[in-house]
Short mmCIF file of C-alpha atoms in Angstrom, two decimals:
data_model
loop_
_atom_site.label_atom_id
_atom_site.label_comp_id
_atom_site.label_asym_id
_atom_site.label_seq_id
_atom_site.Cartn_x
_atom_site.Cartn_y
_atom_site.Cartn_z
CA MET F 1 -6.06 -82.04 -13.93
CA THR F 2 -8.03 -79.28 -15.66
CA THR F 3 -9.95 -79.81 -18.90
CA VAL F 4 -11.05 -76.67 -20.75
CA LEU F 5 -14.27 -77.04 -22.76
CA THR F 6 -15.21 -75.10 -25.89
CA GLY F 7 -18.95 -75.34 -25.25
CA ALA F 8 -21.53 -76.58 -22.77
CA PRO F 9 -22.03 -80.38 -22.90
CA SER F 10 -25.33 -81.79 -24.20
CA LEU F 11 -27.49 -82.78 -21.23
CA PRO F 12 -29.69 -85.33 -23.08
CA ALA F 13 -26.61 -87.16 -24.34
CA LEU F 14 -25.07 -87.18 -20.87
CA LEU F 15 -28.27 -88.46 -19.29
CA ALA F 16 -28.43 -91.29 -21.84
CA ARG F 17 -24.77 -92.22 -21.27
CA GLY F 18 -25.18 -92.12 -17.51
CA ALA F 19 -28.31 -94.29 -17.68
CA VAL F 20 -26.53 -96.98 -19.71
CA LEU F 21 -23.50 -97.03 -17.42
CA SER F 22 -25.50 -97.00 -14.17
CA ALA F 23 -25.97 -100.76 -14.13
CA PHE F 24 -22.20 -101.26 -13.98
CA LYS F 25 -21.53 -98.95 -11.02
CA ARG F 26 -20.73 -100.26 -7.53
CA PRO F 27 -20.96 -97.26 -5.18
CA ARG F 28 -18.97 -97.04 -1.97
CA PRO F 29 -17.49 -94.06 -0.09
CA ASP F 30 -13.87 -95.19 -0.53
CA ALA F 31 -14.15 -95.64 -4.31
CA GLU F 32 -11.89 -93.78 -6.71
CA PHE F 33 -13.49 -90.91 -8.61
CA PRO F 34 -12.42 -88.53 -11.40
CA ARG F 35 -10.19 -85.72 -10.14
CA THR F 36 -10.67 -83.65 -13.29
CA ARG F 37 -11.82 -80.03 -13.04
CA LEU F 38 -13.93 -79.01 -16.01
CA VAL F 39 -13.74 -75.35 -17.05
CA LEU F 40 -15.98 -73.51 -19.49
CA PRO F 41 -14.61 -69.99 -20.22
CA GLY F 42 -16.60 -67.16 -21.72
CA ALA F 43 -20.03 -68.54 -20.79
CA ARG F 44 -22.88 -66.19 -21.58
CA VAL F 45 -26.53 -66.29 -20.58
CA ASP F 46 -29.29 -66.91 -23.13
CA LEU F 47 -31.62 -64.08 -22.10
CA ALA F 48 -34.77 -65.73 -23.52
CA ARG F 49 -34.02 -68.91 -21.57
CA LEU F 50 -33.28 -66.82 -18.48
CA ALA F 51 -36.67 -65.10 -18.79
CA ALA F 52 -38.38 -68.50 -18.99
CA TYR F 53 -36.48 -69.59 -15.87
CA GLU F 54 -37.49 -66.42 -14.02
CA ARG F 55 -41.14 -66.92 -14.91
CA VAL F 56 -41.36 -70.56 -13.83
CA CYS F 57 -39.47 -69.90 -10.57
CA GLY F 58 -41.32 -66.71 -9.63
CA PHE F 59 -38.45 -64.23 -10.01
CA ALA F 60 -39.07 -60.78 -11.48
CA THR F 61 -38.27 -60.81 -15.20
CA GLY F 62 -35.99 -58.38 -16.94
CA ALA F 63 -33.75 -57.59 -13.96
CA ASP F 64 -30.16 -56.59 -14.67
CA ALA F 65 -28.75 -59.26 -12.33
CA LEU F 66 -29.03 -63.04 -12.40
CA PRO F 67 -31.26 -64.76 -9.84
CA LEU F 68 -29.21 -66.35 -7.06
CA THR F 69 -29.88 -69.91 -8.26
CA TYR F 70 -29.36 -69.37 -11.99
CA PRO F 71 -25.58 -70.03 -12.06
CA HIS F 72 -26.42 -73.60 -10.99
CA VAL F 73 -28.09 -73.95 -14.40
CA LEU F 74 -24.87 -72.83 -16.10
CA GLY F 75 -22.73 -75.30 -14.17
CA PHE F 76 -25.10 -78.28 -14.23
CA PRO F 77 -24.04 -79.62 -17.68
CA LEU F 78 -20.42 -79.75 -16.48
CA ALA F 79 -21.45 -81.57 -13.31
CA MET F 80 -23.46 -84.02 -15.38
CA ARG F 81 -20.48 -84.69 -17.63
CA LEU F 82 -18.43 -85.65 -14.57
CA MET F 83 -21.19 -87.74 -12.96
CA SER F 84 -22.10 -89.59 -16.16
CA ALA F 85 -18.50 -90.60 -16.88
CA ARG F 86 -17.45 -94.24 -16.84
CA ALA F 87 -14.90 -93.48 -14.09
CA PHE F 88 -17.48 -91.91 -11.77
CA PRO F 89 -18.39 -94.64 -9.25
CA LEU F 90 -21.99 -93.65 -8.42
CA PRO F 91 -24.86 -94.61 -10.75
CA LEU F 92 -26.47 -91.58 -12.35
CA LEU F 93 -29.90 -93.21 -12.32
CA GLY F 94 -31.42 -92.80 -8.90
CA LEU F 95 -28.90 -90.18 -7.79
CA VAL F 96 -30.67 -87.81 -5.34
CA HIS F 97 -29.75 -84.16 -4.82
CA THR F 98 -29.82 -83.91 -1.01
CA SER F 99 -28.50 -80.41 -0.30
CA ILE F 100 -26.94 -77.30 -1.74
CA GLU F 101 -25.00 -74.41 -0.25
CA VAL F 102 -24.61 -71.31 -2.42
CA THR F 103 -22.45 -68.24 -1.82
CA ARG F 104 -22.79 -65.16 -4.01
CA HIS F 105 -20.19 -62.49 -3.37
CA ARG F 106 -21.80 -59.76 -5.43
CA ALA F 107 -24.52 -59.15 -7.98
CA MET F 108 -23.94 -60.84 -11.35
CA PRO F 109 -25.01 -58.94 -14.49
CA ALA F 110 -27.17 -61.04 -16.80
CA THR F 111 -25.16 -59.80 -19.78
CA GLY F 112 -21.77 -60.69 -18.30
CA ALA F 113 -19.30 -63.35 -19.46
CA TYR F 114 -18.31 -65.93 -16.86
CA GLU F 115 -15.89 -68.79 -16.41
CA ILE F 116 -17.59 -71.89 -14.99
CA GLY F 117 -15.52 -74.48 -13.12
CA VAL F 118 -16.85 -77.77 -11.71
CA HIS F 119 -15.16 -80.65 -9.91
CA VAL F 120 -16.03 -83.56 -7.63
CA ASP F 121 -14.46 -82.63 -4.32
CA ARG F 122 -14.92 -85.95 -2.51
CA LEU F 123 -17.14 -88.92 -1.74
CA ALA F 124 -18.70 -89.11 1.71
CA ALA F 125 -20.34 -91.89 3.71
CA HIS F 126 -24.06 -91.43 4.37
CA ARG F 127 -26.32 -93.61 6.49
CA ARG F 128 -28.26 -94.48 3.34
CA GLY F 129 -25.35 -94.87 0.93
CA THR F 130 -22.63 -92.67 -0.56
CA GLU F 131 -22.72 -88.97 -1.41
CA ALA F 132 -20.70 -87.17 -4.05
CA VAL F 133 -19.76 -83.61 -3.08
CA VAL F 134 -19.70 -81.45 -6.23
CA VAL F 135 -18.26 -77.93 -6.19
CA THR F 136 -19.08 -75.25 -8.76
CA GLU F 137 -17.26 -71.92 -9.06
CA VAL F 138 -18.21 -69.01 -11.28
CA ARG F 139 -15.58 -66.37 -12.00
CA SER F 140 -15.79 -62.91 -13.46
CA GLY F 141 -12.27 -62.07 -14.52
CA GLU F 142 -10.02 -63.33 -11.72
CA ASP F 143 -12.68 -63.10 -9.00
CA VAL F 144 -14.93 -65.90 -7.77
CA VAL F 145 -18.36 -64.25 -7.73
CA TRP F 146 -20.52 -67.33 -7.07
CA GLU F 147 -19.83 -70.79 -5.68
CA SER F 148 -21.85 -73.78 -4.59
CA THR F 149 -21.45 -77.16 -2.94
CA SER F 150 -24.02 -79.81 -3.84
CA ARG F 151 -24.41 -83.28 -2.39
CA TYR F 152 -25.77 -86.12 -4.51
CA LEU F 153 -26.72 -89.39 -2.81
CA ALA F 154 -26.51 -92.88 -4.29
CA ARG F 155 -28.54 -95.19 -2.08
CA HIS F 156 -27.15 -98.61 -1.27
CA ARG F 157 -26.89 -100.97 1.67
CA THR F 158 -24.73 -99.65 4.53
CA ASN F 159 -24.10 -100.38 8.19
CA GLY F 160 -26.60 -97.65 9.07
CA THR F 161 -24.17 -94.98 10.23
CA ASP F 162 -23.46 -91.59 8.68
CA ALA F 163 -19.95 -90.34 9.34
CA GLY F 164 -20.85 -86.81 8.27
CA ALA F 165 -24.21 -86.47 9.98
CA GLN F 166 -24.89 -83.55 12.29
CA THR F 167 -27.76 -83.34 14.76
CA ARG F 168 -29.93 -80.29 14.17
CA PRO F 169 -30.82 -78.17 17.19
CA ALA F 170 -34.31 -78.95 18.46
CA GLU F 171 -35.54 -75.39 17.85
CA GLU F 172 -34.81 -75.72 14.12
CA LEU F 173 -37.33 -78.53 13.87
CA LYS F 174 -40.25 -76.35 15.00
CA PRO F 175 -42.59 -75.44 12.09
CA LEU F 176 -42.16 -71.93 10.75
CA PRO F 177 -45.21 -69.66 10.41
CA ALA F 178 -47.06 -70.07 7.10
CA VAL F 179 -46.69 -67.21 4.64
CA ALA F 180 -48.46 -68.47 1.51
CA GLU F 181 -50.09 -71.53 -0.02
CA TRP F 182 -48.95 -72.44 -3.51
CA ARG F 183 -50.80 -74.65 -5.95
CA ILE F 184 -48.18 -76.22 -8.18
CA ALA F 185 -49.29 -77.10 -11.71
CA GLY F 186 -48.61 -80.51 -13.19
CA ASP F 187 -46.46 -79.02 -15.98
CA VAL F 188 -43.97 -77.27 -13.69
CA GLY F 189 -41.43 -80.06 -14.20
CA ARG F 190 -41.65 -79.73 -17.97
CA ARG F 191 -41.48 -75.93 -17.86
CA TYR F 192 -38.52 -75.90 -15.50
CA GLY F 193 -36.85 -78.64 -17.54
CA ALA F 194 -37.18 -76.56 -20.71
CA ALA F 195 -35.76 -73.47 -18.99
CA SER F 196 -32.93 -75.22 -17.14
CA GLY F 197 -32.11 -78.06 -19.54
CA ASP F 198 -32.64 -80.66 -16.77
CA ARG F 199 -35.13 -83.02 -18.41
CA ASN F 200 -34.80 -85.91 -16.00
CA PRO F 201 -37.83 -88.15 -16.73
CA ILE F 202 -38.91 -88.27 -13.07
CA HIS F 203 -39.89 -84.60 -13.39
CA LEU F 204 -41.71 -84.65 -16.72
CA HIS F 205 -44.67 -87.04 -16.73
CA ALA F 206 -46.35 -89.51 -14.40
CA LEU F 207 -45.68 -92.31 -16.91
CA THR F 208 -41.93 -91.72 -17.01
CA ALA F 209 -41.76 -91.08 -13.25
CA ARG F 210 -43.35 -94.49 -12.58
CA LEU F 211 -40.45 -96.16 -14.36
CA PHE F 212 -38.28 -94.95 -11.46
CA GLY F 213 -40.66 -95.79 -8.63
CA PHE F 214 -42.57 -92.51 -8.29
CA PRO F 215 -46.40 -92.65 -8.58
CA ARG F 216 -46.42 -89.11 -10.00
CA ALA F 217 -43.92 -86.72 -11.47
CA ILE F 218 -42.00 -84.73 -8.85
CA ALA F 219 -40.75 -81.15 -8.88
CA HIS F 220 -37.06 -80.46 -9.39
CA GLY F 221 -35.35 -79.81 -6.08
CA MET F 222 -33.66 -76.74 -7.55
CA TRP F 223 -37.07 -75.40 -8.63
CA THR F 224 -38.33 -75.66 -5.04
CA VAL F 225 -35.39 -73.74 -3.60
CA ALA F 226 -35.51 -71.13 -6.38
CA ARG F 227 -39.26 -70.63 -5.85
CA CYS F 228 -38.72 -70.15 -2.11
CA LEU F 229 -35.85 -67.70 -2.60
CA ALA F 230 -37.89 -65.72 -5.12
CA ALA F 231 -40.48 -65.25 -2.38
CA HIS F 232 -37.97 -64.71 0.44
CA GLY F 233 -35.59 -62.33 -1.32
CA THR F 234 -31.81 -62.22 -0.91
CA PRO F 235 -29.16 -59.47 -0.71
CA ASP F 236 -26.43 -59.24 -3.33
CA ALA F 237 -23.81 -60.80 -1.04
CA VAL F 238 -25.34 -63.86 0.57
CA ARG F 239 -24.92 -67.48 1.59
CA VAL F 240 -27.86 -69.88 1.34
CA ARG F 241 -28.10 -73.44 2.61
CA ALA F 242 -31.00 -75.72 1.59
CA ASP F 243 -31.75 -79.35 2.41
CA PHE F 244 -34.02 -81.35 0.10
CA ARG F 245 -35.92 -83.62 2.49
CA ALA F 246 -38.83 -85.08 0.52
CA PRO F 247 -40.08 -84.96 -3.09
CA VAL F 248 -42.88 -82.57 -4.07
CA PRO F 249 -45.47 -84.48 -6.16
CA LEU F 250 -46.95 -82.78 -9.23
CA PRO F 251 -49.54 -81.39 -9.31
CA GLY F 252 -49.87 -80.48 -5.65
CA THR F 253 -50.37 -77.86 -2.98
CA VAL F 254 -47.61 -76.76 -0.61
CA THR F 255 -47.18 -74.19 2.13
CA TYR F 256 -44.33 -71.70 1.98
CA ALA F 257 -43.29 -70.78 5.53
CA ALA F 258 -40.62 -68.33 6.65
CA GLU F 259 -39.33 -66.41 9.63
CA GLY F 260 -36.19 -64.31 9.81
CA GLY F 261 -33.55 -65.98 7.65
CA ARG F 262 -35.22 -69.42 7.64
CA PHE F 263 -37.69 -70.82 5.13
CA GLU F 264 -39.55 -74.10 4.55
CA LEU F 265 -41.78 -75.76 2.02
CA ARG F 266 -44.34 -78.08 3.62
CA GLY F 267 -46.99 -80.46 2.34
CA GLY F 268 -50.59 -80.70 3.47
CA ASP F 269 -49.62 -83.20 6.17
CA ASP F 270 -46.95 -80.75 7.44
CA ARG F 271 -44.24 -82.93 5.93
CA VAL F 272 -41.18 -80.75 5.27
CA HIS F 273 -40.10 -80.97 1.64
CA LEU F 274 -37.40 -78.30 1.83
CA ALA F 275 -35.71 -76.43 4.67
CA GLY F 276 -33.28 -73.58 4.18
CA GLU F 277 -31.51 -70.60 5.69
CA VAL F 278 -30.32 -67.26 4.27
CA TYR F 279 -27.17 -65.63 5.69
CA PRO F 280 -26.34 -62.08 4.47
CA LEU F 281 -22.59 -61.60 4.04
CA THR F 282 -20.86 -58.61 5.50
CA SER F 283 -17.66 -57.10 4.15
#
């Protein structure tokens, strides 16, 4: 079933609804989930908000084309509407973004009008709980110009196996050469939240983060991948895969490392916070 929206949903209202309903959710990989596809036609970019996003993520401002990660911002309110619904079986509170794969087929003008479509593709077993696989498509006219697949994990007791796990080749676990050291300010979560609309309390202040078990506020996962891609650079037609492995505390210092198409964000103890790969697409 497809539901066509007349405007982007309100993220604060969805977060509040999802928080209230979280206590009543009983996650499991074989649970039923909403099959609705939400569509927002004629979506346009707020250029002032885009400029704020570019500044906080390290992209050049004023470019004609959208940064690779910005369409996620456009689709996120639709994803939140699905994941905060009563029929969605995973609790919104505590849901962890574990990975994202993005494909951009061509450059996307910042002044263009786009149709955003979001749906929950499936639930998947994970060794630490259940993941929801959320697909976002952005169309210009009849053409899909950008698409992503995100995985969101609800942690709960399991038998310790992960039906979808894949073993990474040993060479991928070797540290990449350091390129730069970044000192991340304590207000990055608030600045990114204002630019993206994602004002999850774990990212805003130490006091609100402690309510959810974090000693300090943590950076948005999508900020970390955007910051890395701003430094790495991407062609117009590209596929990017990123795994969010550990939170980045705020404030903090991290090392950006890269070689070839791979990139990492590491902490002072060489703990990998983010690992990703860039694949140029050929026609």
